[in-house]
PDB file of C-alpha atoms and ligand atoms in Angstrom:
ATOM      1  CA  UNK V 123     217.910 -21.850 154.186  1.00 39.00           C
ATOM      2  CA  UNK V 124     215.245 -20.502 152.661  1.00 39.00           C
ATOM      3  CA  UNK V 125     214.500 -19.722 149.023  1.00 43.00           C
ATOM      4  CA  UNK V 126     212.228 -16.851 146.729  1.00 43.00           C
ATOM      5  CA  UNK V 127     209.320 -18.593 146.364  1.00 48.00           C
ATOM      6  CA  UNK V 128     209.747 -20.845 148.975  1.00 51.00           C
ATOM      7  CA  UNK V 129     206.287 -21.773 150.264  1.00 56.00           C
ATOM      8  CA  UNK V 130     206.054 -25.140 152.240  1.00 60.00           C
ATOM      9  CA  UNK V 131     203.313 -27.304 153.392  1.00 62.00           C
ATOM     10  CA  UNK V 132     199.981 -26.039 155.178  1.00 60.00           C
ATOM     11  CA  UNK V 133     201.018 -25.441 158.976  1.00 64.00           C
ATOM     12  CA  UNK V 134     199.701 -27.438 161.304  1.00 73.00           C
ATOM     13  CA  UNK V 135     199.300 -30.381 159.308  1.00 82.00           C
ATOM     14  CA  UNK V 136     201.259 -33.912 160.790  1.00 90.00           C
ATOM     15  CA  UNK V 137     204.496 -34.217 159.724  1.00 94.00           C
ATOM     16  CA  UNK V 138     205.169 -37.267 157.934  1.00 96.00           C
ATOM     17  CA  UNK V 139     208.766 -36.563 155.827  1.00 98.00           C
ATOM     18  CA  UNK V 140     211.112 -34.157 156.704  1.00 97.00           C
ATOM     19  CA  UNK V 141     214.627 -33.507 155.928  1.00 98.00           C
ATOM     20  CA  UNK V 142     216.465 -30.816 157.971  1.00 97.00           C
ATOM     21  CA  UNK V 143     220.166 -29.677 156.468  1.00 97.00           C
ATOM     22  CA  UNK V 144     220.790 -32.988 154.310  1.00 98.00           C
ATOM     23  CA  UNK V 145     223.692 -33.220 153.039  1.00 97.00           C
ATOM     24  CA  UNK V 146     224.903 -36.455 150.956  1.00 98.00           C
ATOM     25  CA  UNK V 147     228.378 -36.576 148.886  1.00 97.00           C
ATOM     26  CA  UNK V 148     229.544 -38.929 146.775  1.00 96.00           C
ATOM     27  CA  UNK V 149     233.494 -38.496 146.847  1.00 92.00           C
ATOM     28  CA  UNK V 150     234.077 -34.378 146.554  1.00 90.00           C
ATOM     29  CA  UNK V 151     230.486 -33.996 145.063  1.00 92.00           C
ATOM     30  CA  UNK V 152     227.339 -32.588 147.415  1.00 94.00           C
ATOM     31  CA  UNK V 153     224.619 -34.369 145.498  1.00 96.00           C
ATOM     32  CA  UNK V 154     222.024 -33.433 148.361  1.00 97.00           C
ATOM     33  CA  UNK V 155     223.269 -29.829 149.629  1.00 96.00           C
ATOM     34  CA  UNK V 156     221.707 -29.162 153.081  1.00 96.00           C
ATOM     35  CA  UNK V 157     218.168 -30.083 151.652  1.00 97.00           C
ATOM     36  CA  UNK V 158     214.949 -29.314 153.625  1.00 97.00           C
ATOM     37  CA  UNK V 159     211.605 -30.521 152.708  1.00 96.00           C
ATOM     38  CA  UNK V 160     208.297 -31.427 154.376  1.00 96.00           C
ATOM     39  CA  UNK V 161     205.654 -33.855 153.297  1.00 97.00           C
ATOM     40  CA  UNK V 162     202.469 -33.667 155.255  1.00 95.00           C
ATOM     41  CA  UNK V 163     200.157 -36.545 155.765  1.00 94.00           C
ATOM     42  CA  UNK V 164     197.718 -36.864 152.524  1.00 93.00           C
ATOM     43  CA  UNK V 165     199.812 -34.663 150.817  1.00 96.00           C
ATOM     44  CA  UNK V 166     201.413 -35.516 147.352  1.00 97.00           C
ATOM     45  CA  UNK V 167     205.057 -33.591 146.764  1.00 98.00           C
ATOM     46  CA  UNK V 168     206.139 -33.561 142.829  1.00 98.00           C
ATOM     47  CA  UNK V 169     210.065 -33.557 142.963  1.00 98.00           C
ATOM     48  CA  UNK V 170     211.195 -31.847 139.488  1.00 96.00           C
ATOM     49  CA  UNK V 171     214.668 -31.070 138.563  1.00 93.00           C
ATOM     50  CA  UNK V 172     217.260 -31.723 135.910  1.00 90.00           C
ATOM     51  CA  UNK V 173     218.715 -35.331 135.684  1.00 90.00           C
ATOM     52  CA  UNK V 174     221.527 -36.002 138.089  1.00 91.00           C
ATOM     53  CA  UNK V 175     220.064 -33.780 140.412  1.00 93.00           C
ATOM     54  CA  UNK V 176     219.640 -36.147 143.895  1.00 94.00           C
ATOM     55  CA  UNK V 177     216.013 -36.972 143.185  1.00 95.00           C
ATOM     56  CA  UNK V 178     216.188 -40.523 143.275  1.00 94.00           C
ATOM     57  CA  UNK V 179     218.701 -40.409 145.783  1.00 96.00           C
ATOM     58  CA  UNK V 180     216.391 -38.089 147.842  1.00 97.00           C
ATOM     59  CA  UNK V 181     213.905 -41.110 147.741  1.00 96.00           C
ATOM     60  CA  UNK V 182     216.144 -43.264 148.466  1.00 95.00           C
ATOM     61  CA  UNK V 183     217.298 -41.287 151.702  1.00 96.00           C
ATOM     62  CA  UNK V 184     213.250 -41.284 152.344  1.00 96.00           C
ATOM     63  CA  UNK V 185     213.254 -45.334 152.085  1.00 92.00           C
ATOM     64  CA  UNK V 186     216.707 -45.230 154.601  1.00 91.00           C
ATOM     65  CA  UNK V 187     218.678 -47.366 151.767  1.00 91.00           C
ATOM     66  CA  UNK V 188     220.656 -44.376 151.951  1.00 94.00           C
ATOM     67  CA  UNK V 189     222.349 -42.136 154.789  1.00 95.00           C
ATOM     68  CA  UNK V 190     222.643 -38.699 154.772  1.00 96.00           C
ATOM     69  CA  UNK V 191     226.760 -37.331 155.876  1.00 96.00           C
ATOM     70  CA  UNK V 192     224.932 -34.780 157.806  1.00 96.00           C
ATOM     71  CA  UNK V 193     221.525 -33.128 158.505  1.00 97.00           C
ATOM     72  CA  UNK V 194     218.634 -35.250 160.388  1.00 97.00           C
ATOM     73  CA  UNK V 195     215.628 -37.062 158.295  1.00 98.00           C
ATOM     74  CA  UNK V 196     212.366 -38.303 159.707  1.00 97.00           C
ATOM     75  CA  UNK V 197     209.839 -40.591 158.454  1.00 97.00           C
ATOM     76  CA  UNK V 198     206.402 -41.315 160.024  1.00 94.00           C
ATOM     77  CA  UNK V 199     207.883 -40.587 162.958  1.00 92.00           C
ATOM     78  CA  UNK V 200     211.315 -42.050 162.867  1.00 95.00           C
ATOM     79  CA  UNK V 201     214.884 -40.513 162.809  1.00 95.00           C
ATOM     80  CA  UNK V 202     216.141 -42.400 159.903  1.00 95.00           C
ATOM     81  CA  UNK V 203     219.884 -42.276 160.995  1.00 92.00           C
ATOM     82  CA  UNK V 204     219.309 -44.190 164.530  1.00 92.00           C
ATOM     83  CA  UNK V 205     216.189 -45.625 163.598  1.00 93.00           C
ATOM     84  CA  UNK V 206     216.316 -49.762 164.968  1.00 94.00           C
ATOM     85  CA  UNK V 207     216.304 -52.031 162.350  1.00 91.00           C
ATOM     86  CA  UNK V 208     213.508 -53.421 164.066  1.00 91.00           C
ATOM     87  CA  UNK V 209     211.631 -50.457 163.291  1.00 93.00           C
ATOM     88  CA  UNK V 210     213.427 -49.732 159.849  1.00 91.00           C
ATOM     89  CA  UNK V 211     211.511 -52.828 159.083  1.00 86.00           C
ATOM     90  CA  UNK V 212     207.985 -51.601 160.510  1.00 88.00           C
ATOM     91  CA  UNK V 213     208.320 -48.511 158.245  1.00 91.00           C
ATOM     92  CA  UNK V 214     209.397 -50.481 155.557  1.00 88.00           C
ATOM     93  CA  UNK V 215     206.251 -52.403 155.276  1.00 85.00           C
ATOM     94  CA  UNK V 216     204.348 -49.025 155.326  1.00 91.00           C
ATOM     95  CA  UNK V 217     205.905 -47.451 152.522  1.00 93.00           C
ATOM     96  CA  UNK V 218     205.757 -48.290 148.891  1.00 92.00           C
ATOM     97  CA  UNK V 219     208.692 -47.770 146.043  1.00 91.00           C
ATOM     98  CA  UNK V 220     207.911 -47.455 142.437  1.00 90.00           C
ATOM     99  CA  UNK V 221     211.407 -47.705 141.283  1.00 82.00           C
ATOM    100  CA  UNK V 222     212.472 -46.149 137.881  1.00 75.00           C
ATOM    101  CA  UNK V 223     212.571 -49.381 136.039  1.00 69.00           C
ATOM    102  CA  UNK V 224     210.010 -50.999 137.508  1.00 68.00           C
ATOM    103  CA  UNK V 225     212.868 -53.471 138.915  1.00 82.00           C
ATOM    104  CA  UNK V 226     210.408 -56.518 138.244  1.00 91.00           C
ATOM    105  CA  UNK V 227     212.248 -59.752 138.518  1.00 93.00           C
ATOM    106  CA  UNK V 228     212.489 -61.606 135.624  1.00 93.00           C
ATOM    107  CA  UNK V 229     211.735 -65.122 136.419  1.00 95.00           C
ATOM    108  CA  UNK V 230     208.938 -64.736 138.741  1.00 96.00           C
ATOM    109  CA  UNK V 231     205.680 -64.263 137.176  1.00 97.00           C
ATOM    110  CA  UNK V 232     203.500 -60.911 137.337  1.00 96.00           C
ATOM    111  CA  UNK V 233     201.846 -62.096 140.240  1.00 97.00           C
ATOM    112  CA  UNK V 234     204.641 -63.384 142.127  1.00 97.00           C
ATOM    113  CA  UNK V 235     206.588 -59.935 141.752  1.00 96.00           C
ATOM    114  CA  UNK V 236     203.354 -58.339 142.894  1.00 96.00           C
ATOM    115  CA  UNK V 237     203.173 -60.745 146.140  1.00 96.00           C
ATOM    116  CA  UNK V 238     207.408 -60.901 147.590  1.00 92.00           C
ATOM    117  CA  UNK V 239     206.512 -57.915 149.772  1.00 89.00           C
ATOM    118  CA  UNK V 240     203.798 -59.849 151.400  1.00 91.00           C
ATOM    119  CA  UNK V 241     206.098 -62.965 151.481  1.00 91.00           C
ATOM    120  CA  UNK V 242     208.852 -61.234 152.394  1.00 86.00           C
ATOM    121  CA  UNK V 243     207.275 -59.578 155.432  1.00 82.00           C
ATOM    122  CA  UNK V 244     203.376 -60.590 156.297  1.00 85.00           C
ATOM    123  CA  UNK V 245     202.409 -64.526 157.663  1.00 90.00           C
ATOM    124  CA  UNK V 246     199.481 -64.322 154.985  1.00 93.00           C
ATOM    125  CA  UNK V 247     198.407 -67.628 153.624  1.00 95.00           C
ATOM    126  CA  UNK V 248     198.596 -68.392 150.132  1.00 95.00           C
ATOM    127  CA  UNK V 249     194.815 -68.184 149.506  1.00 96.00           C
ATOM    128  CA  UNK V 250     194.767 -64.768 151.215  1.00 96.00           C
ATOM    129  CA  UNK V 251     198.219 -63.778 149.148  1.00 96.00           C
ATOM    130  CA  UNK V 252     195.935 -64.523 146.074  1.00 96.00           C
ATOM    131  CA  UNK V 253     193.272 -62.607 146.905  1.00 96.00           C
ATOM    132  CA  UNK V 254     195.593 -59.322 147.865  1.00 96.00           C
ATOM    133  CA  UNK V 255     197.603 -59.725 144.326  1.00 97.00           C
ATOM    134  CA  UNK V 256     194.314 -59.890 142.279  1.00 96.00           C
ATOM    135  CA  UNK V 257     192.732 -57.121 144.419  1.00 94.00           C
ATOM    136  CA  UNK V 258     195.673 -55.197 142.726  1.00 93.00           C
ATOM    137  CA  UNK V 259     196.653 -56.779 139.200  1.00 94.00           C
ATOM    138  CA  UNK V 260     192.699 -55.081 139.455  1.00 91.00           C
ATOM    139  CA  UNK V 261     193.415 -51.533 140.218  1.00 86.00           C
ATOM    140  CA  UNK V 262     195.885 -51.405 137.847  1.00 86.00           C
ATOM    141  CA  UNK V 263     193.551 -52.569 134.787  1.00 86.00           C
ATOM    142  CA  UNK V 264     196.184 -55.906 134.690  1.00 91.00           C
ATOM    143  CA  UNK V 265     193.075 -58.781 135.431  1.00 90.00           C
ATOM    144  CA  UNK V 266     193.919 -61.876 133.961  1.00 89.00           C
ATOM    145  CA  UNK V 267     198.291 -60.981 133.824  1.00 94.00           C
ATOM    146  CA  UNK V 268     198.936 -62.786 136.734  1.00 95.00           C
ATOM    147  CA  UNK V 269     200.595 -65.935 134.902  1.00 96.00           C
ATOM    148  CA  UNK V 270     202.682 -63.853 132.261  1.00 96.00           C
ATOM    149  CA  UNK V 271     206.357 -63.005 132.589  1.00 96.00           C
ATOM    150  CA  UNK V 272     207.648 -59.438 132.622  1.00 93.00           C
ATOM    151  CA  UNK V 273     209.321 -60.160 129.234  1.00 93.00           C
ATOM    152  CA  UNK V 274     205.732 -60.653 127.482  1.00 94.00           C
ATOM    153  CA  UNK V 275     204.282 -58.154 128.270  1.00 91.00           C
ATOM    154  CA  UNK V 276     204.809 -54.226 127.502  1.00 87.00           C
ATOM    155  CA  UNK V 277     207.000 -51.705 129.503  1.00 83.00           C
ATOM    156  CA  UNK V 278     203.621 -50.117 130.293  1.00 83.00           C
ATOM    157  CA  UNK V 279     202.446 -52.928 131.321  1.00 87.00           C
ATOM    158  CA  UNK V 280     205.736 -53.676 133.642  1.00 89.00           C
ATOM    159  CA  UNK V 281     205.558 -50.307 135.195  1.00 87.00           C
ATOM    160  CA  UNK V 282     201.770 -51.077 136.018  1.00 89.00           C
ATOM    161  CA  UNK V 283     202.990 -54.452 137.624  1.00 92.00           C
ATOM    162  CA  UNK V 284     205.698 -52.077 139.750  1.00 92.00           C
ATOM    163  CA  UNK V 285     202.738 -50.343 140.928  1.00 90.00           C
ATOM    164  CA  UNK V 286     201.020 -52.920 142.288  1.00 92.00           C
ATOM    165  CA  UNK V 287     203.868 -54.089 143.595  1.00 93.00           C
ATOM    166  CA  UNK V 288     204.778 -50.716 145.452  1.00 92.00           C
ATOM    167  CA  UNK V 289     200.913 -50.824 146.841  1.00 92.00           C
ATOM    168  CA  UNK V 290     200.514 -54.697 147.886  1.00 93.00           C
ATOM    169  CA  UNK V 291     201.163 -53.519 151.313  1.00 91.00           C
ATOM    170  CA  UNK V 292     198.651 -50.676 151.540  1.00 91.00           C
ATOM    171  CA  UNK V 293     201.080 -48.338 152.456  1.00 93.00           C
ATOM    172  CA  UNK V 294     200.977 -45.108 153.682  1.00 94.00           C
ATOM    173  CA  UNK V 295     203.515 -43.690 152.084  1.00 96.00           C
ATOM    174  CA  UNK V 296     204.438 -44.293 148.567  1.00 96.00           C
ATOM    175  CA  UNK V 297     207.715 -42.852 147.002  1.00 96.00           C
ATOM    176  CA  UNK V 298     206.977 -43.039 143.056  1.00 95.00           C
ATOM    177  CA  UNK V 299     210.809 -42.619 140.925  1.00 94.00           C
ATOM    178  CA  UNK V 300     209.848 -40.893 137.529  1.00 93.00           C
ATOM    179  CA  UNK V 301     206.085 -43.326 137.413  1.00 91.00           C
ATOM    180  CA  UNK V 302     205.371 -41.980 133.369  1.00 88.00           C
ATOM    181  CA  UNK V 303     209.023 -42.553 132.202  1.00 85.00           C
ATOM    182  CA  UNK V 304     208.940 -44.939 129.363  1.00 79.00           C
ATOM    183  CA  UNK V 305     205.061 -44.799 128.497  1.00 82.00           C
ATOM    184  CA  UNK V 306     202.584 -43.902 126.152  1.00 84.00           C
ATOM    185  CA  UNK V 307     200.552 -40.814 126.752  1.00 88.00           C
ATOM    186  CA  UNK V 308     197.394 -42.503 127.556  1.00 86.00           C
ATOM    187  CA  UNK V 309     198.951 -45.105 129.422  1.00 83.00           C
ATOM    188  CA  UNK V 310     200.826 -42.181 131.127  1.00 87.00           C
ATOM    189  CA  UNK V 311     197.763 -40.228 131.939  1.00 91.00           C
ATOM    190  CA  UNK V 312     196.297 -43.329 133.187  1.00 87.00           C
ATOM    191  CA  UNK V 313     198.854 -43.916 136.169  1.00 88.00           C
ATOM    192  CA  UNK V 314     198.596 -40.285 136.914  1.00 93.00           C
ATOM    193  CA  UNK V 315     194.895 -40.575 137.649  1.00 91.00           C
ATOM    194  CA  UNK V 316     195.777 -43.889 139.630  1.00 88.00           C
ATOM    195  CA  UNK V 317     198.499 -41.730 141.759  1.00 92.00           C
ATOM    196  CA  UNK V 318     195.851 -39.078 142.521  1.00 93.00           C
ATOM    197  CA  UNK V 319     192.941 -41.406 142.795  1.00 89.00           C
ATOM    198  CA  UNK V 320     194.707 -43.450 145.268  1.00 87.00           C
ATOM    199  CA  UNK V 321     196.102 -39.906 147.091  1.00 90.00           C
ATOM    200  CA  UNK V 322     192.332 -38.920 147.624  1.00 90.00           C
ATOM    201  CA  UNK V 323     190.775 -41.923 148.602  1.00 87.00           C
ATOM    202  CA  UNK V 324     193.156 -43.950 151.093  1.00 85.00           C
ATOM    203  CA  UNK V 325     195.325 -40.704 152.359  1.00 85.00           C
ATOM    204  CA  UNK V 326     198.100 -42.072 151.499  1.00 93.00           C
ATOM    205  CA  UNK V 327     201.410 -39.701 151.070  1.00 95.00           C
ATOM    206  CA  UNK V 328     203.375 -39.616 147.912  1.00 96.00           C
ATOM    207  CA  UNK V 329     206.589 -38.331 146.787  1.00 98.00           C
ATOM    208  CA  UNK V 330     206.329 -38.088 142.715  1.00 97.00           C
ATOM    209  CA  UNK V 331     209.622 -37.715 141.027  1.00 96.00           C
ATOM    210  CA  UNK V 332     208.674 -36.337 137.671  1.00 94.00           C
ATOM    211  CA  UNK V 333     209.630 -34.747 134.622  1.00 90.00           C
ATOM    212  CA  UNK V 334     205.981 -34.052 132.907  1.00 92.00           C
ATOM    213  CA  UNK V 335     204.114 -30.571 133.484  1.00 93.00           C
ATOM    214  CA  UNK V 336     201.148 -33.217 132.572  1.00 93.00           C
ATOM    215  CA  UNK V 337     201.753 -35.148 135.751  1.00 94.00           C
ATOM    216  CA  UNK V 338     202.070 -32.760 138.220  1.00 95.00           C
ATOM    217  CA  UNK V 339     198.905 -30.934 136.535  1.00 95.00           C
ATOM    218  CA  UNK V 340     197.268 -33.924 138.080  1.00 96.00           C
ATOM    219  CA  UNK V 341     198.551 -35.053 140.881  1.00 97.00           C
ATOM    220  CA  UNK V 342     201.010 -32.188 143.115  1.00 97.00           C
ATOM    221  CA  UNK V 343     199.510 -30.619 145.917  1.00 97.00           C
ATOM    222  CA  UNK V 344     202.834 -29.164 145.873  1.00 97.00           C
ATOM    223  CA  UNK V 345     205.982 -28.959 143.557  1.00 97.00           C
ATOM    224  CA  UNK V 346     209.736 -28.497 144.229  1.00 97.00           C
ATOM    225  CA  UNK V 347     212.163 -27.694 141.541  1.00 97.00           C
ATOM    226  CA  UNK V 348     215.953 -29.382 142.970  1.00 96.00           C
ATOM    227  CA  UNK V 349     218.792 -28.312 141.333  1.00 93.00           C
ATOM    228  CA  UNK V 350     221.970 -29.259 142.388  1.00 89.00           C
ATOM    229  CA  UNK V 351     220.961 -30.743 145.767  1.00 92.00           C
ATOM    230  CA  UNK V 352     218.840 -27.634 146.720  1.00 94.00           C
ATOM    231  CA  UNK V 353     215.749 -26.787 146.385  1.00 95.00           C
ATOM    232  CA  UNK V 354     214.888 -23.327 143.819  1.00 93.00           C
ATOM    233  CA  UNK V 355     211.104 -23.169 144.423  1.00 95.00           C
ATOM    234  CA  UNK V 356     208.795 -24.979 146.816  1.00 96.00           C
ATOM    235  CA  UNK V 357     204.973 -23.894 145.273  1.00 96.00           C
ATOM    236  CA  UNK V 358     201.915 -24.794 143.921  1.00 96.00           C
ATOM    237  CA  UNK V 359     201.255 -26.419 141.073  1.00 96.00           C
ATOM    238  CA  UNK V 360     199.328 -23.646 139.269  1.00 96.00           C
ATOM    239  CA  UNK V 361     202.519 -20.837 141.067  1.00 96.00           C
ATOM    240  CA  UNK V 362     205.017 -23.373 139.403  1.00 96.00           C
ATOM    241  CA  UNK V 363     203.651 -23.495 135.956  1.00 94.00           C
ATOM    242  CA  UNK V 364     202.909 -19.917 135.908  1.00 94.00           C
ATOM    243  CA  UNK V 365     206.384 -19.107 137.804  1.00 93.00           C
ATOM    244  CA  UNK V 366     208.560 -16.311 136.814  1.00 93.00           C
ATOM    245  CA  UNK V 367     211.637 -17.803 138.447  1.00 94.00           C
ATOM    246  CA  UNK V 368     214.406 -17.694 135.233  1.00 93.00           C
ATOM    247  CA  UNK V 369     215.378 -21.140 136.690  1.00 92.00           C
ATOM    248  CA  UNK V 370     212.031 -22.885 136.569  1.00 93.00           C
ATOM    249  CA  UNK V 371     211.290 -21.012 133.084  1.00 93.00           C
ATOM    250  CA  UNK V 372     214.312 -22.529 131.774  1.00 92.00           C
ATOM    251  CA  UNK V 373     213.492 -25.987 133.492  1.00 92.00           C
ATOM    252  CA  UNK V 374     210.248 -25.617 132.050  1.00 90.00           C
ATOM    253  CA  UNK V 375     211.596 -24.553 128.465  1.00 88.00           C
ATOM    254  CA  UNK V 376     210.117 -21.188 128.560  1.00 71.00           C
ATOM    255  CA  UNK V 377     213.646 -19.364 128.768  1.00 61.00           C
ATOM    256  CA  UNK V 378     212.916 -15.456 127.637  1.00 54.00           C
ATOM    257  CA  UNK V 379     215.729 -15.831 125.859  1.00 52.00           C
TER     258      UNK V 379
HETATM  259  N1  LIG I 921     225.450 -44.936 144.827  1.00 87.98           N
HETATM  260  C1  LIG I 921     226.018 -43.894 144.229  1.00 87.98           C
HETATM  261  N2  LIG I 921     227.372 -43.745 144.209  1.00 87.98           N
HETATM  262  C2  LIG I 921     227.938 -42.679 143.623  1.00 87.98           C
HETATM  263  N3  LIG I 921     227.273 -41.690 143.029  1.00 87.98           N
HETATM  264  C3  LIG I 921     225.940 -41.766 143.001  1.00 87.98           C
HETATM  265  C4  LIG I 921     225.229 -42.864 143.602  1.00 87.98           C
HETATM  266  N4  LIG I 921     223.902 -42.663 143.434  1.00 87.98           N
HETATM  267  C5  LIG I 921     223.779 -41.503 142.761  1.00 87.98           C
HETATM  268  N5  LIG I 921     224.987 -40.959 142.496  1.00 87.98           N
HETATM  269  C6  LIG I 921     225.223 -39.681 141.802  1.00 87.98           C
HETATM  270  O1  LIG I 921     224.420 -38.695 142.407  1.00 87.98           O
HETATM  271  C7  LIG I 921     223.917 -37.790 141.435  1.00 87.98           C
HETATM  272  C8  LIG I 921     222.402 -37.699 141.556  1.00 87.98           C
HETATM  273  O2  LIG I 921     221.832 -38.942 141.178  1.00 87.98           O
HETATM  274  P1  LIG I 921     220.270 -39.177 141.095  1.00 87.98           P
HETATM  275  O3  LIG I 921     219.634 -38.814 142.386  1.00 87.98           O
HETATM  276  O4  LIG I 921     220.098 -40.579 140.635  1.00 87.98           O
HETATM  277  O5  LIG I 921     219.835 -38.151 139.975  1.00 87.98           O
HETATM  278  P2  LIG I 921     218.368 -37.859 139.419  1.00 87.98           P
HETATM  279  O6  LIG I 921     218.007 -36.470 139.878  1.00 87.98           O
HETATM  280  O7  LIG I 921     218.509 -37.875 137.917  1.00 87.98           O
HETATM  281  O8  LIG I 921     217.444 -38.908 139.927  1.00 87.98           O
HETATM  282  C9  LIG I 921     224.407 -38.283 140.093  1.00 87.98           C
HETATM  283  O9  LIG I 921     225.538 -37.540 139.739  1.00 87.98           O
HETATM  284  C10 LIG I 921     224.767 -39.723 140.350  1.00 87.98           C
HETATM  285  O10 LIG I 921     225.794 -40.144 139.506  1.00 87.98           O
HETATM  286 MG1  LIG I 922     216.474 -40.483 139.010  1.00 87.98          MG
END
């Protein structure tokens, strides 16, 4: 179905996400009602919407810990409903999850949350394990945090450590669940410039789940307002901010009224 103001990706480009007619209920509930949506390789999508709208479980769809009712999805290549778990596994290990609370385990230290994905699913020595988590706790301005515990040190901080954990593998996809929830402006700002930094300069493609006009300022290529499963607008940054759609207006708090 399409939508006013419905734009889509650039043709032509590869196809790396796409959802065709999802549809996911929880009891009587549609929470994802025939959804389509395209992600093109290199291309960062901003998912915006109201809470309780199916954006986190539109990522998790993306990730195959969930399975849509009806409606076909496909990841780098993959159709995620008779994908082999064989291959589930493949594509696990190139995609990266920022989850909304960081998920950090408690008992392991920094660097050990950073390095289970490269436990869990490379033969890497130890030595070469080491090297990969600093290489990271670097990018992520965390040098020197490998030792502490998630409980000393701030949320910022932990959502920092999720990154790096989400990017251990080098993925090339990373699925980022609300990234700036929880931190400071600066801090905020700072993780935005990572997602687009890391966007340009390894091609990776994201899916940002976001609230903040400040983070998709810097890192959409594209934005897509969901409401209730569906999508209202599929548009540019700049068309979204600027939109004249009475539902993004009142998303956005700009209601004429
Ligand atoms: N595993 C689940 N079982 C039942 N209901 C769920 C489950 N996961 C999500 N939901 C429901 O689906 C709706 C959308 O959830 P979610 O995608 O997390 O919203 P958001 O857009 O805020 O990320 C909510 O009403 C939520 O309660
Ligand atoms: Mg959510």
């Amino acid at each position: 179905m399409k939508h006013q103001g419905t734009q889509g990706p650039a043709s032509g480009a590869e196809s790396v996400i796409r959802f065709e007619d999802v549809t996911k209920r929880f009891g009587e509930k549609a929470v994802l009602d025939k959804l389509s949506l395209e992600v093109v390789r290199g291309e960062t999508l901003c998912i915006m919407g109201p809470s309780g709208t199916g954006k986190s479980v539109t990522l998790r769809h993306i990730i195959g810990l969930m399975k849509p009712d009806s409606g076909s999805i496909f990841v780098g290549g993959h159709e995620m409903s008779t994908i082999k778990p064989d291959d589930l596994r493949d594509l696990r290990r190139r995609m990266g999850y920022l989850f909304q609370d960081g998920a950090l385990i408690n008992w392991l230290s920094v660097g050990d949350n950073i390095a289970l994905p490269l436990r869990e699913t490379t033969d890497l020595t130890e030595a070469e394990i080491l090297d990969r988590v600093n290489a990271k706790l670097e990018l992520v301005k965390l040098d020197g945090a490998f030792d502490k515990f998630p409980n000393e040190i701030s949320g910022g901080m932990r959502k920092r450590v999720g990154l790096a954990r989400a990017l251990i593998t080098d993925p090339e996809i990373v699925l980022y669940d609300e990234p700036n929830s929880g931190l400071d402006p600066e801090t905020s700002q700072g993780v935005d410039r990572l997602i687009r930094e890391l966007a340009n300069t390894l091609d990776i493609t994201s899916v940002v789940v976001t609230h903040l006009v400040s983070c998709i300022r810097v890192v959409a290529d594209r934005v897509l307002l969901l409401e209730a499963g569906n999508t209202v607008v599929d548009c540019s940054p700049e068309d979204f901010i600027s939109s004249s759609h009475p539902r993004v207006k009142r998303f956005l708090g700009k209601d004429p009224d």
